[in-house]
Coordinates of C-alpha atoms and ligand atoms in Angstrom, one line a residue:
X1 CA 115.5 223.1 205.6
X2 CA 118.2 225.9 207.5
X3 CA 117.6 228.5 209.2
X4 CA 118.1 229.6 213.3
X5 CA 115.2 229.3 215.8
X6 CA 115.0 230.3 218.6
X7 CA 114.3 227.7 221.7
X8 CA 112.7 229.8 224.4
X9 CA 112.3 227.5 227.5
X10 CA 114.7 224.9 225.4
X11 CA 116.3 223.8 228.0
X12 CA 113.4 222.2 229.3
X13 CA 111.8 219.0 229.1
X14 CA 109.9 219.5 225.5
X15 CA 112.3 222.0 224.9
X16 CA 115.0 219.7 224.9
X17 CA 113.7 217.1 223.0
X18 CA 112.4 219.9 220.5
X19 CA 116.2 221.3 220.3
X20 CA 117.3 217.9 219.5
X21 CA 114.5 217.4 216.8
X22 CA 115.9 221.0 215.0
X23 CA 119.4 220.1 214.7
X24 CA 118.6 216.7 213.6
X25 CA 116.7 218.3 210.7
X26 CA 118.9 221.0 210.0
X27 CA 118.3 224.1 211.9
X28 CA 120.3 225.8 214.0
X29 CA 118.6 226.1 217.3
X30 CA 119.6 228.9 220.0
X31 CA 118.2 228.2 223.7
X32 CA 117.0 231.3 225.8
X33 CA 116.2 229.6 229.5
X34 CA 116.7 231.4 232.9
X35 CA 116.9 227.9 234.3
X36 CA 114.1 228.5 236.9
X37 CA 112.9 224.8 236.5
X38 CA 115.9 223.0 234.7
X39 CA 119.7 222.3 235.0
X40 CA 122.7 223.4 232.6
X41 CA 123.3 219.9 232.1
X42 CA 120.4 219.7 230.1
X43 CA 121.2 221.8 227.2
X44 CA 125.0 219.7 227.8
X45 CA 123.3 216.4 226.4
X46 CA 121.6 218.2 223.9
X47 CA 124.8 219.3 222.0
X48 CA 126.0 215.3 222.4
X49 CA 123.6 214.0 221.0
X50 CA 123.0 216.3 218.3
X51 CA 126.5 216.9 217.8
X52 CA 126.7 220.5 217.4
X53 CA 126.9 223.3 219.6
X54 CA 123.4 224.7 220.4
X55 CA 124.3 228.4 222.6
X56 CA 122.3 228.3 225.4
X57 CA 121.8 232.0 226.7
X58 CA 120.6 232.2 230.1
X59 CA 118.3 235.1 230.1
X60 CA 114.6 235.9 231.1
X61 CA 111.8 236.2 229.0
X62 CA 110.7 239.4 230.5
X63 CA 113.9 241.0 230.2
X64 CA 113.8 243.0 226.8
X65 CA 117.5 244.3 227.0
X66 CA 118.1 240.9 227.3
X67 CA 116.3 240.1 224.4
X68 CA 117.5 242.6 222.4
X69 CA 121.3 241.3 223.0
X70 CA 119.9 237.8 221.5
X71 CA 117.9 239.3 218.7
X72 CA 120.8 241.3 217.8
X73 CA 123.7 238.4 218.0
X74 CA 121.4 235.9 216.3
X75 CA 120.0 236.2 212.9
X76 CA 117.1 234.5 214.1
X77 CA 114.1 233.5 211.4
X78 CA 111.0 231.9 213.9
X79 CA 110.8 230.8 217.6
X80 CA 109.3 227.9 219.8
X81 CA 108.1 229.4 222.8
X82 CA 108.0 226.9 225.1
X83 CA 109.5 228.9 228.6
X84 CA 107.2 229.2 231.1
X85 CA 105.5 227.5 234.1
X86 CA 103.2 225.2 234.2
X87 CA 101.5 223.4 237.7
X88 CA 98.2 223.3 237.7
X89 CA 98.2 223.3 241.9
X90 CA 100.7 226.2 242.0
X91 CA 99.0 228.5 239.6
X92 CA 95.8 228.2 241.6
X93 CA 97.9 229.3 244.6
X94 CA 100.0 232.6 243.0
X95 CA 98.0 233.5 240.1
X96 CA 99.7 236.3 240.0
X97 CA 103.2 234.8 239.4
X98 CA 101.1 232.7 236.6
X99 CA 99.5 236.0 234.8
X100 CA 103.0 237.5 235.4
X101 CA 105.7 234.8 234.1
X102 CA 103.2 233.2 231.2
X103 CA 100.9 235.9 229.7
X104 CA 104.0 238.8 230.6
X105 CA 106.1 236.2 229.0
X106 CA 104.6 236.1 225.7
X107 CA 104.1 239.7 225.6
X108 CA 107.5 240.4 226.5
X109 CA 108.7 237.9 223.6
X110 CA 106.7 239.2 221.0
X111 CA 107.6 242.9 221.8
X112 CA 111.1 241.3 221.7
X113 CA 110.3 239.9 217.7
X114 CA 107.9 242.9 216.5
X115 CA 111.1 244.9 217.1
X116 CA 113.4 242.9 215.4
X117 CA 110.9 242.0 212.5
X118 CA 110.7 238.1 213.7
X119 CA 107.3 237.5 212.8
X120 CA 107.0 233.6 213.5
X121 CA 105.9 231.7 216.6
X122 CA 105.3 228.1 217.2
X123 CA 103.5 228.8 220.8
X124 CA 103.0 225.4 223.3
X125 CA 99.2 225.2 224.5
X126 CA 97.9 222.7 225.9
X127 CA 94.6 220.4 225.8
X128 CA 93.8 222.1 228.8
X129 CA 92.5 224.7 226.9
X130 CA 89.4 222.6 226.1
X131 CA 88.1 222.1 229.4
X132 CA 86.1 220.0 230.6
X133 CA 84.9 218.6 226.9
X134 CA 81.0 217.5 225.8
X135 CA 82.7 214.9 224.3
X136 CA 86.0 212.8 223.2
X137 CA 87.4 212.9 221.0
X138 CA 88.4 216.6 220.7
X139 CA 88.4 218.8 217.5
X140 CA 90.4 222.2 217.0
X141 CA 86.5 224.2 216.7
X142 CA 85.7 222.4 220.4
X143 CA 84.9 225.6 223.4
X144 CA 87.7 226.5 224.9
X145 CA 87.1 227.5 228.5
X146 CA 90.1 226.9 231.3
X147 CA 89.1 225.7 235.5
X148 CA 92.5 227.6 236.9
X149 CA 95.2 230.3 236.3
X150 CA 97.4 228.0 234.0
X151 CA 94.9 227.0 231.7
X152 CA 94.1 230.9 231.7
X153 CA 97.4 231.8 230.7
X154 CA 97.6 229.2 227.6
X155 CA 94.1 230.4 226.2
X156 CA 94.7 234.2 227.1
X157 CA 98.1 233.5 224.8
X158 CA 96.3 232.3 222.1
X159 CA 94.1 234.8 221.9
X160 CA 97.1 237.5 221.9
X161 CA 98.6 235.7 219.0
X162 CA 95.3 235.6 217.2
X163 CA 94.8 239.4 217.9
X164 CA 98.6 240.2 216.1
X165 CA 97.9 237.6 213.4
X166 CA 94.7 240.1 212.5
X167 CA 96.2 243.5 213.3
X168 CA 99.0 242.7 211.0
X169 CA 98.9 239.7 208.5
X170 CA 102.8 239.3 208.1
X171 CA 102.9 237.7 211.5
X172 CA 102.3 233.9 211.7
X173 CA 101.7 232.2 214.4
X174 CA 100.3 228.2 215.4
X175 CA 99.6 227.4 218.8
X176 CA 100.5 223.5 219.3
X177 CA 97.6 221.9 221.6
X178 CA 99.9 219.4 223.8
X179 CA 97.7 216.4 225.2
X180 CA 99.8 214.3 227.8
X181 CA 103.7 214.5 226.7
X182 CA 105.5 211.2 227.8
X183 CA 108.5 209.2 228.0
X184 CA 112.4 210.6 226.8
X185 CA 114.7 210.1 224.0
X186 CA 115.8 207.0 223.3
X187 CA 119.1 207.6 224.2
X188 CA 118.2 208.3 227.9
X189 CA 120.2 211.4 227.8
X190 CA 117.4 213.9 228.4
X191 CA 114.3 213.3 229.9
X192 CA 111.9 215.0 232.5
X193 CA 113.2 215.6 235.9
X194 CA 110.5 216.9 238.6
X195 CA 111.0 218.5 241.4
X196 CA 109.6 217.3 245.0
X197 CA 106.6 215.2 244.2
X198 CA 105.3 214.5 240.9
X199 CA 102.0 215.6 240.2
X200 CA 101.4 214.0 237.0
X201 CA 100.7 209.9 236.1
X202 CA 104.2 208.6 234.3
X203 CA 107.0 210.5 236.6
X204 CA 105.2 209.3 239.6
X205 CA 104.9 205.8 238.3
X206 CA 108.3 205.7 237.1
X207 CA 109.6 206.7 240.5
X208 CA 107.7 203.4 242.0
X209 CA 108.7 201.5 239.7
X210 CA 112.5 203.2 240.8
X211 CA 111.6 202.5 243.8
X212 CA 111.0 206.0 245.0
X213 CA 107.6 205.7 246.2
X214 CA 105.6 203.5 247.3
X215 CA 103.0 203.4 245.4
X216 CA 101.0 204.7 242.8
X217 CA 97.8 206.9 244.0
X218 CA 95.1 206.4 241.2
X219 CA 92.6 209.3 241.8
X220 CA 89.2 208.1 240.9
X221 CA 87.5 204.2 240.2
X222 CA 84.1 205.6 239.7
X223 CA 84.7 207.5 236.1
X224 CA 81.8 206.5 233.5
X225 CA 85.1 204.8 232.4
X226 CA 85.5 201.6 230.7
X227 CA 87.1 200.0 234.6
X228 CA 86.4 203.5 236.5
X229 CA 89.8 205.7 236.1
X230 CA 90.9 208.2 233.8
X231 CA 91.0 208.6 229.9
X232 CA 94.3 210.2 228.2
X233 CA 95.7 211.1 225.4
X234 CA 99.7 210.0 226.2
X235 CA 101.7 211.3 223.7
X236 CA 105.6 210.6 222.9
X237 CA 108.0 213.4 223.1
X238 CA 110.0 212.7 220.7
X239 CA 106.7 212.1 218.8
X240 CA 105.6 215.5 220.0
X241 CA 108.8 217.1 219.7
X242 CA 108.9 216.2 215.7
X243 CA 105.4 218.6 215.3
X244 CA 107.5 221.4 216.3
X245 CA 109.9 220.6 213.1
X246 CA 106.7 220.3 210.7
X247 CA 105.7 223.3 212.2
X248 CA 108.4 225.5 212.1
X249 CA 108.8 224.5 208.4
X250 CA 105.5 224.7 207.7
X251 CA 105.4 229.1 208.5
X252 CA 109.1 229.1 206.9
X253 CA 107.9 227.8 203.4
X254 CA 104.4 229.6 204.2
X255 CA 103.0 226.8 203.9
X256 CA 100.9 227.7 206.5
X257 CA 100.0 231.2 204.8
X258 CA 96.4 231.3 206.2
X259 CA 95.8 235.0 207.7
X260 CA 94.5 233.3 211.0
X261 CA 96.3 232.5 214.0
X262 CA 95.6 227.8 214.0
X263 CA 95.5 226.3 216.9
X264 CA 96.8 222.8 216.3
X265 CA 95.8 219.1 218.3
X266 CA 98.9 216.8 218.8
X267 CA 98.0 213.6 220.5
X268 CA 97.3 210.0 219.0
X269 CA 93.8 209.8 219.1
X270 CA 94.2 207.1 221.2
X271 CA 93.2 207.1 225.1
X272 CA 94.0 205.0 228.0
X273 CA 92.7 204.9 231.2
X274 CA 95.2 204.9 234.6
X275 CA 95.1 201.1 234.6
X276 CA 96.2 200.9 231.3
X277 CA 98.9 202.7 231.9
X278 CA 100.0 201.1 235.0
X279 CA 100.0 197.8 233.5
X280 CA 102.0 199.2 230.5
X281 CA 104.2 199.6 233.1
X282 CA 104.4 196.5 234.2
X283 CA 105.5 194.7 231.1
X284 CA 108.3 198.0 230.2
X285 CA 109.6 197.1 233.5
X286 CA 108.7 194.0 234.7
X287 CA 108.2 195.4 238.0
X288 CA 104.8 195.1 240.1
X289 CA 104.3 198.8 240.5
X290 CA 101.5 198.4 243.3
X291 CA 99.0 200.8 243.7
X292 CA 95.5 202.2 245.5
X293 CA 92.4 203.4 244.0
X294 CA 91.3 206.8 246.2
X295 CA 89.4 209.6 245.8
X296 CA 89.5 211.3 242.9
X297 CA 91.7 214.6 242.8
X298 CA 89.6 218.0 242.3
X299 CA 89.6 219.1 238.8
X300 CA 90.0 215.8 237.1
X301 CA 87.8 215.4 234.6
X302 CA 86.7 212.2 233.3
X303 CA 88.0 211.8 229.4
X304 CA 90.0 213.5 227.0
X305 CA 91.8 212.3 223.7
X306 CA 92.3 214.0 220.3
X307 CA 91.1 214.3 217.5
X308 CA 94.7 214.4 215.3
X309 CA 93.8 215.1 212.0
X310 CA 94.4 218.4 211.1
X311 CA 97.8 217.8 212.4
X312 CA 97.9 215.1 210.0
X313 CA 96.6 217.0 207.3
X314 CA 98.4 221.1 207.9
X315 CA 101.6 219.1 208.7
X316 CA 101.7 215.9 207.7
X317 CA 102.4 214.8 210.9
X318 CA 101.2 211.8 212.7
X319 CA 102.0 210.0 216.2
X320 CA 104.4 207.2 215.3
X321 CA 104.7 205.6 218.7
X322 CA 102.9 203.7 221.0
X323 CA 102.2 203.7 224.8
X324 CA 104.2 200.8 225.4
X325 CA 107.1 203.2 223.8
X326 CA 106.3 206.0 225.7
X327 CA 106.8 203.1 228.8
X328 CA 110.0 201.5 227.8
X329 CA 111.9 205.2 226.7
X330 CA 110.4 207.2 229.8
X331 CA 111.5 204.1 232.5
X332 CA 115.3 204.0 230.0
X333 CA 116.0 207.4 230.8
X334 CA 114.1 207.2 235.1
X335 CA 116.1 204.0 235.5
X336 CA 119.5 204.9 233.8
X337 CA 119.3 208.7 235.8
X338 CA 116.8 207.7 239.1
X339 CA 117.6 211.3 240.6
X340 CA 117.1 213.0 237.1
X341 CA 120.2 215.4 236.0
X342 CA 122.4 215.9 239.3
X343 CA 123.5 212.1 238.7
X344 CA 124.5 210.9 235.6
X345 CA 125.2 207.1 235.3
Ligands
NAD401 P1 109.7 222.9 231.9 O1 110.0 223.3 233.2 O2 110.6 221.5 231.7 O3 110.5 223.8 231.0 C1 109.7 225.5 230.5 C2 111.2 225.9 230.8 O4 110.9 227.1 230.7 C3 112.2 225.3 231.4 O5 113.2 225.0 231.5 C4 112.3 226.8 232.5 O6 113.8 227.0 233.4 C5 112.0 227.9 231.5 N1 111.6 228.9 231.8 C6 110.3 229.0 232.4 N2 110.0 230.3 233.1 C7 110.9 231.6 231.8 C8 111.2 232.8 232.1 N3 110.5 233.6 232.3 N4 112.4 233.3 231.2 C9 112.6 231.9 230.5 N5 112.9 230.8 230.3 C10 112.1 230.2 231.4 O7 108.2 223.0 231.2 P2 107.7 221.5 229.8 O8 107.1 220.6 230.6 O9 108.8 221.6 228.9 O10 106.6 222.7 229.6 C11 107.3 222.8 227.9 C12 105.7 224.2 227.8 O11 104.9 223.0 227.4 C13 105.6 224.5 229.0 O12 105.1 226.1 228.1 C14 104.4 224.4 229.1 O13 103.0 224.8 230.3 C15 103.3 223.7 228.1 N6 103.2 222.2 228.5 C16 103.8 221.2 228.8 C17 102.7 219.9 229.2 C18 103.5 218.7 229.9 O14 102.7 217.9 230.0 N7 104.9 219.1 229.9 C19 101.2 219.4 228.6 C20 101.1 221.0 227.9 C21 101.7 222.5 227.6
UD1_402 C1 97.7 217.5 234.0 C2 97.1 218.7 234.3 C3 96.8 219.8 232.8 C4 97.7 219.2 231.9 C5 98.6 218.3 231.8 C6 99.7 218.3 231.2 C7 96.2 218.9 236.1 C8 95.1 218.6 237.3 N1 95.8 219.1 234.9 O1 96.5 217.0 233.1 O2 96.1 220.7 232.8 O3 97.7 220.3 230.6 O4 98.4 217.4 232.8 O5 100.2 216.6 230.7 O6 97.6 218.8 236.9 N2 96.7 210.3 238.1 C9 97.0 209.4 239.3 N3 97.4 209.4 240.1 C10 98.6 210.5 239.8 C11 98.7 211.0 239.0 C12 97.5 211.1 237.8 O7 95.5 208.4 239.4 O8 99.4 210.3 240.8 C13 95.7 210.2 237.0 C14 95.2 211.1 236.6 O9 93.8 211.5 237.6 C15 94.8 211.7 235.3 C16 95.2 210.7 234.6 O10 96.2 210.1 235.6 O11 93.2 210.4 235.1 C17 96.9 212.1 233.7 O12 97.1 213.2 235.0 P1 98.6 213.7 234.3 O13 99.2 213.2 234.1 O14 97.9 214.6 236.3 O15 97.8 214.2 233.7 P2 96.2 215.8 233.2 O16 95.3 215.3 234.6 O17 95.6 214.7 231.7

């Protein structure tokens, strides 16, 4: 399928992989990003992998005049919206900033889309909208409830999309609820490049493996899970990116013309514990990965994994990479780019 797709936040970790897969599928991606959490080098590498020119338009999704210029210069068919802030702890400390960037950004982008009669959106949501689920696996009809401002911004944006689609059947919107995206493109040219001490498990272990950190702190060994550590549904970022292509194709072809906003889980459907992940990293790297079990992290839940059947039936999408491939590809990226995009190997 062809078409021009505006990828807001397309220079970030997930967005860069989405842009590569869109180009591979025949779309023309256009990146909009304010570089708040990414470096221009990412877009250069994306273009090299894609073997195509990919415009990087630097600006903010809250800037209506900037967006008007983007929509006037490019004949956009659909928007994939990944731009925003994503650190849970920071969102508790600075809630107004999170509501401004995430909710204000989504409203600003949707308003610009309406002005330019573009009415198709794929939105980056999160499994965090399920809060502490009553059971696993999680289906899309589970109760939602956020436990922090970041999660609330995701829920609010989903509700805004639902209201918009209800107000005008010409709109079509899908919210992809990501479980735990990890890994990197197999070329090792693009990947996750967190600032400071990583909050999340994979980037932290990657820095232990490469020797930047001494050991992993395992947050809690007394959960009601098989080995007592937290269980999550890790999903390879390339699988995740391919689901965006499927969602874009389904929205553009009319296959998803349901007249309602659609939330769709993106996960493998399998849960792995923190210790399972440590063992997989040892296999992938042949390095020891020292760890110590410490107190639980406040706000963490015991287990969270997806029922991914809706994505299979509506989008004909299934995850293909297993945990070993996720560790292998994350490690290849980290070991070849020990300081992320700052020092190319
Ligand atoms: P990221 O920080 O790497 O990418 C986000 C990109 O958006 C960055 O390049 C940043 O510079 C840009 N950006 C931020 N604010 C902007 C603004 N106001 N205007 C324009 N650009 C802006 O994050 P990511 O991991 O790629 O996540 C992408 C999206 O997926 C986010 O919305 C995030 O909440 C969501 N998500 C991520 C995860 C995860 O584990 N990484 C899980 C669930 C959902
Ligand atoms: C985190 C976010 C969640 C977001 C998700 C996206 C928090 C509290 N939650 O979820 O909102 O949607 O990322 O991927 O930040 N762990 C350790 N040691 C570490 C880091 C993590 O033991 O140094 C454990 C955690 O306790 C958890 C598992 O590893 O059991 C995964 O943690 P993480 O990668 O931070 O993801 P989530 O907590 O699932």
